[in-house]
Short mmCIF file of N, CA and C in Angstrom, two decimals:
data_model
loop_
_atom_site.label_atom_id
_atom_site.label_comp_id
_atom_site.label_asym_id
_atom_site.label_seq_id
_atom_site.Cartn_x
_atom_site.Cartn_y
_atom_site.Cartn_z
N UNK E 194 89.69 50.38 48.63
CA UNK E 194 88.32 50.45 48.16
C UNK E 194 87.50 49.34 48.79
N UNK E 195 86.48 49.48 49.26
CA UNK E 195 85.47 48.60 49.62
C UNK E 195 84.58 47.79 48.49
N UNK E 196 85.06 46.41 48.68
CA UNK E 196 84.33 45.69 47.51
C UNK E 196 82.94 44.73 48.74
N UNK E 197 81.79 45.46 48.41
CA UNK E 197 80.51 45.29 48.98
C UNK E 197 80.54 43.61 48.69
N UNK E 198 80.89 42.84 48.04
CA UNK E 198 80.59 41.62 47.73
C UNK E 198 81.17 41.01 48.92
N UNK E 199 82.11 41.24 49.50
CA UNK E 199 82.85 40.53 50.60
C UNK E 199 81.99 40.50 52.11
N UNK E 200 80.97 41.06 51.66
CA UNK E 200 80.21 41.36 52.85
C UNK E 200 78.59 40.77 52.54
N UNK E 201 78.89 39.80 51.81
CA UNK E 201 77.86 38.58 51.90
C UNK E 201 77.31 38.23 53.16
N UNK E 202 76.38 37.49 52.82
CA UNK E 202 76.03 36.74 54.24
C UNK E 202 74.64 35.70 53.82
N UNK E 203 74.69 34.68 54.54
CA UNK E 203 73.89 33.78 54.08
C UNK E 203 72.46 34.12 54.47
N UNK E 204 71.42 33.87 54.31
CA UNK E 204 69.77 33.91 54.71
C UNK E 204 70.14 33.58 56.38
N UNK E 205 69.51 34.60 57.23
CA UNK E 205 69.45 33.84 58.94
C UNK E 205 68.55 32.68 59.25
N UNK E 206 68.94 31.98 60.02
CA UNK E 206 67.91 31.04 60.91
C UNK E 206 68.54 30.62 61.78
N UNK E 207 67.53 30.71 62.98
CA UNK E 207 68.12 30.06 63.91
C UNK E 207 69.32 28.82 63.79
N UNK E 208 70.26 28.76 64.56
CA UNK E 208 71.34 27.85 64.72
C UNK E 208 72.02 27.64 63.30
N UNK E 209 72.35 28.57 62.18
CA UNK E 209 72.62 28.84 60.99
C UNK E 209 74.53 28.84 61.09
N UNK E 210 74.92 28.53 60.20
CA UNK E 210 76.25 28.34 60.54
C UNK E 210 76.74 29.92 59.92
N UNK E 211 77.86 29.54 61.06
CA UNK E 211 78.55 31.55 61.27
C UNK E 211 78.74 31.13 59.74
N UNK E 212 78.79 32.89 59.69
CA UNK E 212 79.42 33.81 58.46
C UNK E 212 80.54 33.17 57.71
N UNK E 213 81.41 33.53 58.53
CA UNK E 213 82.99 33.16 58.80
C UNK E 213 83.45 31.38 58.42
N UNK E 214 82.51 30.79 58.32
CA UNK E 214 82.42 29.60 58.20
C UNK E 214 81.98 29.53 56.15
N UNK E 215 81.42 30.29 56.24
CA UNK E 215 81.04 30.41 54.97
C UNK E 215 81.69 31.37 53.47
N UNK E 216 82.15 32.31 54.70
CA UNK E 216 83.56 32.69 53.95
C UNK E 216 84.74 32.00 53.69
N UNK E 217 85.11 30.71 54.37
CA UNK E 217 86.32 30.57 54.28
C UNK E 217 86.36 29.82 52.36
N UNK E 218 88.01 30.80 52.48
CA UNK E 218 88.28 30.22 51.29
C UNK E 218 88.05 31.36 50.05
N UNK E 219 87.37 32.30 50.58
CA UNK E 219 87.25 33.57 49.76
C UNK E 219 88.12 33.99 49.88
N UNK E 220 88.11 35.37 48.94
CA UNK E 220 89.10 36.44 49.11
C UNK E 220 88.27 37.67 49.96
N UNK E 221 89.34 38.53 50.64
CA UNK E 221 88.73 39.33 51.90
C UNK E 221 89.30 40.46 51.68
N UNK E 222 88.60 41.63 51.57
CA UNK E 222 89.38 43.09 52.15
C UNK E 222 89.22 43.14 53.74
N UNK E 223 89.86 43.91 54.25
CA UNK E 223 90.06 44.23 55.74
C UNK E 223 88.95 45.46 55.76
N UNK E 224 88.17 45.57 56.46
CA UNK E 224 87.51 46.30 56.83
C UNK E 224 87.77 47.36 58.14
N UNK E 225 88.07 48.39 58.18
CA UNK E 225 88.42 49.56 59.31
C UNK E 225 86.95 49.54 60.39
N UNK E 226 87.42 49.89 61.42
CA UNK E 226 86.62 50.18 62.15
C UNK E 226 85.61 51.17 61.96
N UNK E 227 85.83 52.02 61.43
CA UNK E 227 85.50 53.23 60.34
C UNK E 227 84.51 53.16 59.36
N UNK E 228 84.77 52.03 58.75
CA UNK E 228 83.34 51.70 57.97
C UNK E 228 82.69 50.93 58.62
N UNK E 229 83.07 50.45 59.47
CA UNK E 229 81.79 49.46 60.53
C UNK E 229 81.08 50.12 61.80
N UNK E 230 81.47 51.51 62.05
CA UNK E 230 81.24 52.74 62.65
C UNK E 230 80.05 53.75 61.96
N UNK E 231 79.42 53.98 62.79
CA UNK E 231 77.74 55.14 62.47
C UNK E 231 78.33 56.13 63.35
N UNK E 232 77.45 57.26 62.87
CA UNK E 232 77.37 58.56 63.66
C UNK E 232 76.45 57.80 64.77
N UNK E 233 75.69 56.86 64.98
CA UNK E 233 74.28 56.45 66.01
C UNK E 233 73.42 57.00 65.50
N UNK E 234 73.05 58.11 64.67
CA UNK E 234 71.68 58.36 64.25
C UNK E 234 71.02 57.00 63.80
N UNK E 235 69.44 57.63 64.24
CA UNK E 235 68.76 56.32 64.07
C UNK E 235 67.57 57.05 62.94
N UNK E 236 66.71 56.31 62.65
CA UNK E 236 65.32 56.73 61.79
C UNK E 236 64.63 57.35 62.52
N UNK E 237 63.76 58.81 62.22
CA UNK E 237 62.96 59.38 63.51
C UNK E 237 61.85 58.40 64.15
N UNK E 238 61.19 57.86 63.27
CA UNK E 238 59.77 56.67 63.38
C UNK E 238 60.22 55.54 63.70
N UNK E 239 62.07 55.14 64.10
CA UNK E 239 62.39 53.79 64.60
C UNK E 239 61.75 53.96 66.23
N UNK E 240 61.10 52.67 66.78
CA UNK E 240 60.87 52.64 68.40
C UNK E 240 61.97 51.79 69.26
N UNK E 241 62.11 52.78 70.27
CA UNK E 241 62.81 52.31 71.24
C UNK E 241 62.41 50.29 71.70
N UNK E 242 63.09 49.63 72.15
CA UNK E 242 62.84 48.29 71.99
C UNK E 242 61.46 48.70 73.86
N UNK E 243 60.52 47.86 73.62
CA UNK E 243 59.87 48.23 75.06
C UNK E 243 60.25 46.97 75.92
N UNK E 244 61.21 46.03 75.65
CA UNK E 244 61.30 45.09 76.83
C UNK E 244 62.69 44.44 75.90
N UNK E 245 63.96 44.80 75.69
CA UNK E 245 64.95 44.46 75.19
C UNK E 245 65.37 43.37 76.16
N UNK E 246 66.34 42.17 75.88
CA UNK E 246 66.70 41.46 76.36
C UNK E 246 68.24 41.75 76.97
N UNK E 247 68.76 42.50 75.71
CA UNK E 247 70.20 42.88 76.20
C UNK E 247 69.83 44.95 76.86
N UNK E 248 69.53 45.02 77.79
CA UNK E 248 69.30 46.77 78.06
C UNK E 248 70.69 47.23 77.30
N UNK E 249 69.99 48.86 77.28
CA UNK E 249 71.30 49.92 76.39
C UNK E 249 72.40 50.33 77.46
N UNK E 250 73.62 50.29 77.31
CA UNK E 250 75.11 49.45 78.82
C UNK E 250 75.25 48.38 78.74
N UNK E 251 74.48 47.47 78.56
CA UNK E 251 74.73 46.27 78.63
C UNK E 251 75.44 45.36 78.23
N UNK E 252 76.45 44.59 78.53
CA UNK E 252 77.43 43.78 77.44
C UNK E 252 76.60 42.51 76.85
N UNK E 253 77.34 41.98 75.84
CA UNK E 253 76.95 41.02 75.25
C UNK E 253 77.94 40.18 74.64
N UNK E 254 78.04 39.06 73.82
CA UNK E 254 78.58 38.47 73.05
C UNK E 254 78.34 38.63 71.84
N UNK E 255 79.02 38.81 70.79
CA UNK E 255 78.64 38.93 69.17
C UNK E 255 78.74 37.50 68.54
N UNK E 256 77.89 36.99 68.13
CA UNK E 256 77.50 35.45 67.58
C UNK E 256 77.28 35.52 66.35
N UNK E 257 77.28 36.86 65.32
CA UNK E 257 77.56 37.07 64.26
C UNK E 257 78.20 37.65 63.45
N UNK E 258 78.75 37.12 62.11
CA UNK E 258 80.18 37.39 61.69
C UNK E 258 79.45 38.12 60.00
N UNK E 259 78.88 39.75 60.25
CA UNK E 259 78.61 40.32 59.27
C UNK E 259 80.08 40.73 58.34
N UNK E 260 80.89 41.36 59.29
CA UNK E 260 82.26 41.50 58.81
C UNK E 260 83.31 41.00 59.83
N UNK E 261 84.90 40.81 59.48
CA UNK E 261 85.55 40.44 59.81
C UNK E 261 86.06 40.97 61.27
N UNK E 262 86.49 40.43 62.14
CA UNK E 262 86.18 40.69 63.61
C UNK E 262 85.78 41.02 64.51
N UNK E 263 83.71 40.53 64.03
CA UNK E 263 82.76 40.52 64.58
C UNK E 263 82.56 39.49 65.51
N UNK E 264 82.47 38.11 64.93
CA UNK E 264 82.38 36.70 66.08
C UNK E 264 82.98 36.46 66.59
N UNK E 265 82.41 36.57 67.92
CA UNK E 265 83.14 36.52 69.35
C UNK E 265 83.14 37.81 70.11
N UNK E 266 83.48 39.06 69.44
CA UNK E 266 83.64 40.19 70.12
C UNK E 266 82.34 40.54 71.22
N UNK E 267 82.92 40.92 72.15
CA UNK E 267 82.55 41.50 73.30
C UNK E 267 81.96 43.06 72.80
N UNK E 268 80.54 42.82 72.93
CA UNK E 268 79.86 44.69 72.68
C UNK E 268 79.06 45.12 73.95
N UNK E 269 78.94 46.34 73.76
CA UNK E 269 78.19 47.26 74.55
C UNK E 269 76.91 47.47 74.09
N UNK E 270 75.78 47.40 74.58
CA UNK E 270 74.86 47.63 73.46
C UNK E 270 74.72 49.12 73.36
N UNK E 271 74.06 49.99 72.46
CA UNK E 271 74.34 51.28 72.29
C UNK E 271 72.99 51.90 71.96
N UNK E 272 71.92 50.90 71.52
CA UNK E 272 70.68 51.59 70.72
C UNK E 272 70.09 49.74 70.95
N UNK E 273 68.25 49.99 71.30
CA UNK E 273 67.60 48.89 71.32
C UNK E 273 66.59 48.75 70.66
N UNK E 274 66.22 48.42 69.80
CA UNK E 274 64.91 48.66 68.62
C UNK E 274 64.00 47.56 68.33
N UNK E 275 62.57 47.91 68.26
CA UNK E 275 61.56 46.76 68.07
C UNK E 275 61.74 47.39 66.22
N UNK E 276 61.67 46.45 65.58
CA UNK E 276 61.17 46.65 63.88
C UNK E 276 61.14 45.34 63.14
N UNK E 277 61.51 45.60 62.17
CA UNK E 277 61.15 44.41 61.04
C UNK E 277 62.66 44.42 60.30
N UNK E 278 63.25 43.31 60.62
CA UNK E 278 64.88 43.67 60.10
C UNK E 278 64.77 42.75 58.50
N UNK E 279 65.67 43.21 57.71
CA UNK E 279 65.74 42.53 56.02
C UNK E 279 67.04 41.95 55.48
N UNK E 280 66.90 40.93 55.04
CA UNK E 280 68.12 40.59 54.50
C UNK E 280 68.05 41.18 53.07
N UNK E 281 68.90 41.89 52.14
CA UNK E 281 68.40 42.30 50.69
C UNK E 281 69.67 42.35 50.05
N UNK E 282 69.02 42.25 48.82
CA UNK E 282 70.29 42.18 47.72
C UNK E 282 70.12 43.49 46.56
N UNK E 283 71.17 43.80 46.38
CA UNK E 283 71.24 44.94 45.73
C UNK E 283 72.33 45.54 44.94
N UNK E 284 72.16 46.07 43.83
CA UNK E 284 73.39 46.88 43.20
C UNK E 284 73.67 48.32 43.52
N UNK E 285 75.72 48.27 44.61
CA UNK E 285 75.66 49.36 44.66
C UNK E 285 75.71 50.66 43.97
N UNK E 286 75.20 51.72 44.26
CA UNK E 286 74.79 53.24 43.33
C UNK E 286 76.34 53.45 42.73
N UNK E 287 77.16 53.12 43.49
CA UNK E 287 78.81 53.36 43.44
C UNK E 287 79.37 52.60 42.01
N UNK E 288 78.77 51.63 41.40
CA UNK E 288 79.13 50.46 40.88
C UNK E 288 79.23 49.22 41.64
N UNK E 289 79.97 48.32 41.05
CA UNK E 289 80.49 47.25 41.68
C UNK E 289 79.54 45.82 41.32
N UNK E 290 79.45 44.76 42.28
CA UNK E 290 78.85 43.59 41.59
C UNK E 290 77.68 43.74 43.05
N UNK E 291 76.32 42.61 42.37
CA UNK E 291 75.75 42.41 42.94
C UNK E 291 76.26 42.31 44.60
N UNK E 292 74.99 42.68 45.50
CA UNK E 292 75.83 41.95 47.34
C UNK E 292 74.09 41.62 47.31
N UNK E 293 74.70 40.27 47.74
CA UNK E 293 73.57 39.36 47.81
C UNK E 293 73.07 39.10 49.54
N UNK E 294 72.24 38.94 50.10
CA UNK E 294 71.59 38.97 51.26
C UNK E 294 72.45 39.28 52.10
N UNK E 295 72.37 40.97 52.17
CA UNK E 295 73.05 41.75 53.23
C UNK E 295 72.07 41.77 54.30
N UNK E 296 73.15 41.64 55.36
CA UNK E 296 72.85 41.60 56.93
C UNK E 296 72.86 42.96 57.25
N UNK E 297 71.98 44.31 57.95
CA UNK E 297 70.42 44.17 57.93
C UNK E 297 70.23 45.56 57.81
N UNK E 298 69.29 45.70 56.99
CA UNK E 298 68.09 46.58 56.75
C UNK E 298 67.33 46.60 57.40
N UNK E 299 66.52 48.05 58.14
CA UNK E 299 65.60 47.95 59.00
C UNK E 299 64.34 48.64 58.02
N UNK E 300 63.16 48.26 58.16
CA UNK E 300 62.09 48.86 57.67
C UNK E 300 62.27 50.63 57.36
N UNK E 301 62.27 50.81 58.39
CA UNK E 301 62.60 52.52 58.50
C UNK E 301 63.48 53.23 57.74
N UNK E 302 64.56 52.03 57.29
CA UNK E 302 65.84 52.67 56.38
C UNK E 302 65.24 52.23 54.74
N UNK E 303 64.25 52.23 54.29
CA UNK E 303 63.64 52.15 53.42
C UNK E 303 62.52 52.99 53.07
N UNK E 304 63.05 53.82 51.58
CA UNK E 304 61.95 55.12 51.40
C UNK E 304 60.31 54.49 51.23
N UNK E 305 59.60 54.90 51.73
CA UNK E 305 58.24 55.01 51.33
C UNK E 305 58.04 53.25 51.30
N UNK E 306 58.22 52.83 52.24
CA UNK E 306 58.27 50.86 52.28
C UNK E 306 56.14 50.72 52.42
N UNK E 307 55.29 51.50 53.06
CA UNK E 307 54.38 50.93 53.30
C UNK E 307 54.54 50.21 54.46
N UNK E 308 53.73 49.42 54.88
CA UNK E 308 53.27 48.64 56.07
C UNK E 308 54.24 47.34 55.99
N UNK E 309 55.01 47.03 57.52
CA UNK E 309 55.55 45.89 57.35
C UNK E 309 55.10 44.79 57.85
N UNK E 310 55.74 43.69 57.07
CA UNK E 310 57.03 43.36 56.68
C UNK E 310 56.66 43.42 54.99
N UNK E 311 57.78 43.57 54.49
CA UNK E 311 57.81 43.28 53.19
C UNK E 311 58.44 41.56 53.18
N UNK E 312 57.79 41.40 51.50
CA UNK E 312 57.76 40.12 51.27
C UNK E 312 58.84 39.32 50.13
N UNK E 313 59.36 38.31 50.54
CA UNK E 313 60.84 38.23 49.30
C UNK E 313 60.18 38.72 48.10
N UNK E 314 60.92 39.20 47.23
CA UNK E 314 61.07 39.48 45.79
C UNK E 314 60.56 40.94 46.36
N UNK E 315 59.41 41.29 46.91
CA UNK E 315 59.37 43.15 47.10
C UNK E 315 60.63 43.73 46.98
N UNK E 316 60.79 44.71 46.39
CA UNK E 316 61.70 45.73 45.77
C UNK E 316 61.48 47.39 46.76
N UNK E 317 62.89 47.97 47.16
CA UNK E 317 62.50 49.22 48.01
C UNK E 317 63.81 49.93 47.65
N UNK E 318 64.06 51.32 47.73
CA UNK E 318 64.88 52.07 47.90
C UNK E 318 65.29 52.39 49.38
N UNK E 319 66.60 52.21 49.41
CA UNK E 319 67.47 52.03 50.94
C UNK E 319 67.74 53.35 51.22
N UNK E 320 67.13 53.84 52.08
CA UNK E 320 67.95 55.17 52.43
C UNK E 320 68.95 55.04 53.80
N UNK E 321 69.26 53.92 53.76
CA UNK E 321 70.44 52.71 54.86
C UNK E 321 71.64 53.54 54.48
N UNK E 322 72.72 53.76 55.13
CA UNK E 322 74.11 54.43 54.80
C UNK E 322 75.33 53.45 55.43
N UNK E 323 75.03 52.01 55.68
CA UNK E 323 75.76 51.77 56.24
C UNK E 323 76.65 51.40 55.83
N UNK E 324 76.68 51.38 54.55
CA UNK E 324 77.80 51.17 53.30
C UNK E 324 77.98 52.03 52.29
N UNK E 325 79.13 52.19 51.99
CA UNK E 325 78.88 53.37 50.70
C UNK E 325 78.61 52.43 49.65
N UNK E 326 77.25 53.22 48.67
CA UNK E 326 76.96 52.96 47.46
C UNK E 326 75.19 52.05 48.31
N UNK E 327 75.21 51.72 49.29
CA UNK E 327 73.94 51.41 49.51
C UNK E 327 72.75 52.62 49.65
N UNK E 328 72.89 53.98 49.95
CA UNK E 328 71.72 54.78 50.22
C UNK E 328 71.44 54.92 48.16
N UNK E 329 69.96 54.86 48.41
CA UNK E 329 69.78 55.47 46.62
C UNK E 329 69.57 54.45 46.15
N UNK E 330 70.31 52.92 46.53
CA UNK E 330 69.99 51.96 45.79
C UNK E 330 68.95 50.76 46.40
N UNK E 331 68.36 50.26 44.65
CA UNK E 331 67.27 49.27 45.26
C UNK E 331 67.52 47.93 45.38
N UNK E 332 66.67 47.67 46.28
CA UNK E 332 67.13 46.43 47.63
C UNK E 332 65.88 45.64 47.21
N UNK E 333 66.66 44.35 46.52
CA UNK E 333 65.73 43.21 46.53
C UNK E 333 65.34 42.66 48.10
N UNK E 334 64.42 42.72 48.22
CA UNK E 334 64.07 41.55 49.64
C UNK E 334 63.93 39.96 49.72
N UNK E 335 65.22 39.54 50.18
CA UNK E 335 65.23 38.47 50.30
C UNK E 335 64.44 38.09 51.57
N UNK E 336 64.89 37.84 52.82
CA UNK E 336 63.76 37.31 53.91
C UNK E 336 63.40 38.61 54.90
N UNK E 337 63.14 38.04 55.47
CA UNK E 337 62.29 39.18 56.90
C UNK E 337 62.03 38.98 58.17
N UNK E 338 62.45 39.39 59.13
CA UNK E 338 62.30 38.94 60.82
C UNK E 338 61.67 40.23 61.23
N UNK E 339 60.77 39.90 62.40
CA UNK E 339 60.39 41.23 63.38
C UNK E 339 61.14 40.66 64.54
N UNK E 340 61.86 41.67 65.10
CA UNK E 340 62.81 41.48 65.78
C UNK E 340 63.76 43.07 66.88
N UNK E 341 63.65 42.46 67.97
CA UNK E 341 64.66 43.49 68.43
C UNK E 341 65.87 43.96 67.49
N UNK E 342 66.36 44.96 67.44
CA UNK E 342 67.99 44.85 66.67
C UNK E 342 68.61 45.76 67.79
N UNK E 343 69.76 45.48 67.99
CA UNK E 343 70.60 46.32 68.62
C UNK E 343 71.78 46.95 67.92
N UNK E 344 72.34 48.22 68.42
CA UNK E 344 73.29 49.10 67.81
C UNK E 344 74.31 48.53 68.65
N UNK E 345 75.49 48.19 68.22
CA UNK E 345 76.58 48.17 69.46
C UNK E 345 78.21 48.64 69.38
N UNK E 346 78.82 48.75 70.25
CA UNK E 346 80.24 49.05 69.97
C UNK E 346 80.88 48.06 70.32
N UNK E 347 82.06 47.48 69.70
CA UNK E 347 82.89 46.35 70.12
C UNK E 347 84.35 46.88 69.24
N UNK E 348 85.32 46.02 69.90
CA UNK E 348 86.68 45.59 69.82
C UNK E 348 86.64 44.64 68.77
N UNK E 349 87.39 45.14 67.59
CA UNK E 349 87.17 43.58 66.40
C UNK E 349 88.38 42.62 67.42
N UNK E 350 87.86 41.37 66.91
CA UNK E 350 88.95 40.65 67.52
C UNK E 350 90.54 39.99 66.62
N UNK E 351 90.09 40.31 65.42
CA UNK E 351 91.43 40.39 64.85
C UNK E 351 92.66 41.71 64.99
N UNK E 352 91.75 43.02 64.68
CA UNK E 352 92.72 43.96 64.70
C UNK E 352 92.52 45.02 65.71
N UNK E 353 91.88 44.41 66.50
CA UNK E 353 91.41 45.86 68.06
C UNK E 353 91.37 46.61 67.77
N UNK E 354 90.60 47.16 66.96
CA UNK E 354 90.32 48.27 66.22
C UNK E 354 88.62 48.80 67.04
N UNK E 355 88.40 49.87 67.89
CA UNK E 355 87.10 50.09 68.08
C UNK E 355 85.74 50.37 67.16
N UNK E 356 85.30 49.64 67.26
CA UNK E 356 84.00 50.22 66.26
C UNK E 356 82.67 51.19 67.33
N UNK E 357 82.06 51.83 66.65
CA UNK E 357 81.61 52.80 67.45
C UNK E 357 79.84 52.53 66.96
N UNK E 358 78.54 52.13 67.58
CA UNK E 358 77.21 52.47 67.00
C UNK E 358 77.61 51.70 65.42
N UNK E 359 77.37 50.57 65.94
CA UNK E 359 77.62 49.46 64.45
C UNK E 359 75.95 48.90 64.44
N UNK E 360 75.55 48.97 62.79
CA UNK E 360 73.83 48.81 62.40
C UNK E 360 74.41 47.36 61.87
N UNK E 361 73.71 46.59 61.90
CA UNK E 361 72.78 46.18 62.92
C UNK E 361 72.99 44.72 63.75
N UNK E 362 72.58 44.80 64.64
CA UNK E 362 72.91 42.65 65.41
C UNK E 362 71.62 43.02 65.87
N UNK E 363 70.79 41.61 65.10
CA UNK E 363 69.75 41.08 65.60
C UNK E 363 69.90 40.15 67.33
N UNK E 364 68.53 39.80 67.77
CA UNK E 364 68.74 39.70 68.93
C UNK E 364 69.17 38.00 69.15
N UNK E 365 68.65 37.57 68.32
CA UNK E 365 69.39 36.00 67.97
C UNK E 365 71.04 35.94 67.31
N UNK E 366 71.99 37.36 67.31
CA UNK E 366 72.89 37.35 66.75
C UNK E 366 73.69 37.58 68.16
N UNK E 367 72.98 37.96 69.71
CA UNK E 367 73.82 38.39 70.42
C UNK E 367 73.64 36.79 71.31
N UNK E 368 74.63 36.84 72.55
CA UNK E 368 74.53 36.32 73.73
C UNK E 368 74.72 36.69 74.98
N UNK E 369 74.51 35.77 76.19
CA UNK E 369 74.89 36.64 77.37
C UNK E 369 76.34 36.43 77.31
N UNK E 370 77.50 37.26 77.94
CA UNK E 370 78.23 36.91 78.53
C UNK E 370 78.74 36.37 79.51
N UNK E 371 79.19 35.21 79.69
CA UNK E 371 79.50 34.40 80.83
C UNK E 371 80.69 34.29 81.71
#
């Protein structure tokens, strides 16, 4: 079973200490490639990014640790998007306990949001699937970036497990590869 709480994540900012750093010392489910895997559908009204930094082929570095053998992994980028990305907290529809500033919501994956960005404490219904028990449920808004996001596929680096069109790495979450 997927316990959504394990998939915390702190508020972003620049030079913010990894995930993984902030997990330690928790308790962890293993996450499949499978749930960190999309069909790639995107929102019809999401826009293509018009001057992406990482192009769609392109490799990258993963510099953020949403789930477990994300930091470090080597991705492809897969999808390039200009929007307004969200950190939000929410109870999943499924049950379970609060998940406090999940890493990321895009404007678009939110019913009837109005004009962005939304503002902390604004309240929205997620029509986001990237977790079970998140579509249906409402998403406190904690912070807000306008920001490229990229879709990508990578190799976890604990269990080489492929992930396929994974939502979402912001563009301050990737690097070049060297």
């Amino acid at each position: 079973m997927l316990h959504h709480s394990d998939m915390q994540s702190e508020p972003h900012f620049e030079g913010d200490v990894s995930h993984m750093e902030h997990m330690e010392g928790m308790e962890h489910m293993e996450h499949s490639a499978e749930e960190m895997s999309s069909s790639g559908e995107v929102p019809e009204d999401l826009e293509l990014a018009k001057n992406p930094t990482y192009e769609v082929g392109s490799q990258a570095i993963i510099e953020g640790a949403h789930m477990q053998g994300m930091d470090g992994a080597e991705a492809t980028i897969s999808g390039a998007f200009d929007t307004t990305v969200y950190t939000v907290s929410y109870i999943p529809t499924n049950g379970g306990e609060l998940v406090e500033d999940h890493k990321w919501v895009i404007h678009e994956e939110l019913e009837n949001p109005g004009d962005a960005p939304l503002e902390p404490g604004d309240e929205a219904v997620m029509n986001a699937t990237h977790m079970e028990g998140m579509e249906g449920a409402t998403a406190t808004i904690d912070s807000s970036e306008e920001t490229t996001v990229y879709m990508v596929d990578f190799v976890t680096t604990d269990t080489e497990e492929q992930v396929q069109n994974h939502k979402w790495v912001t563009e301050s979450e990737l690097a070049p590869v060297e």
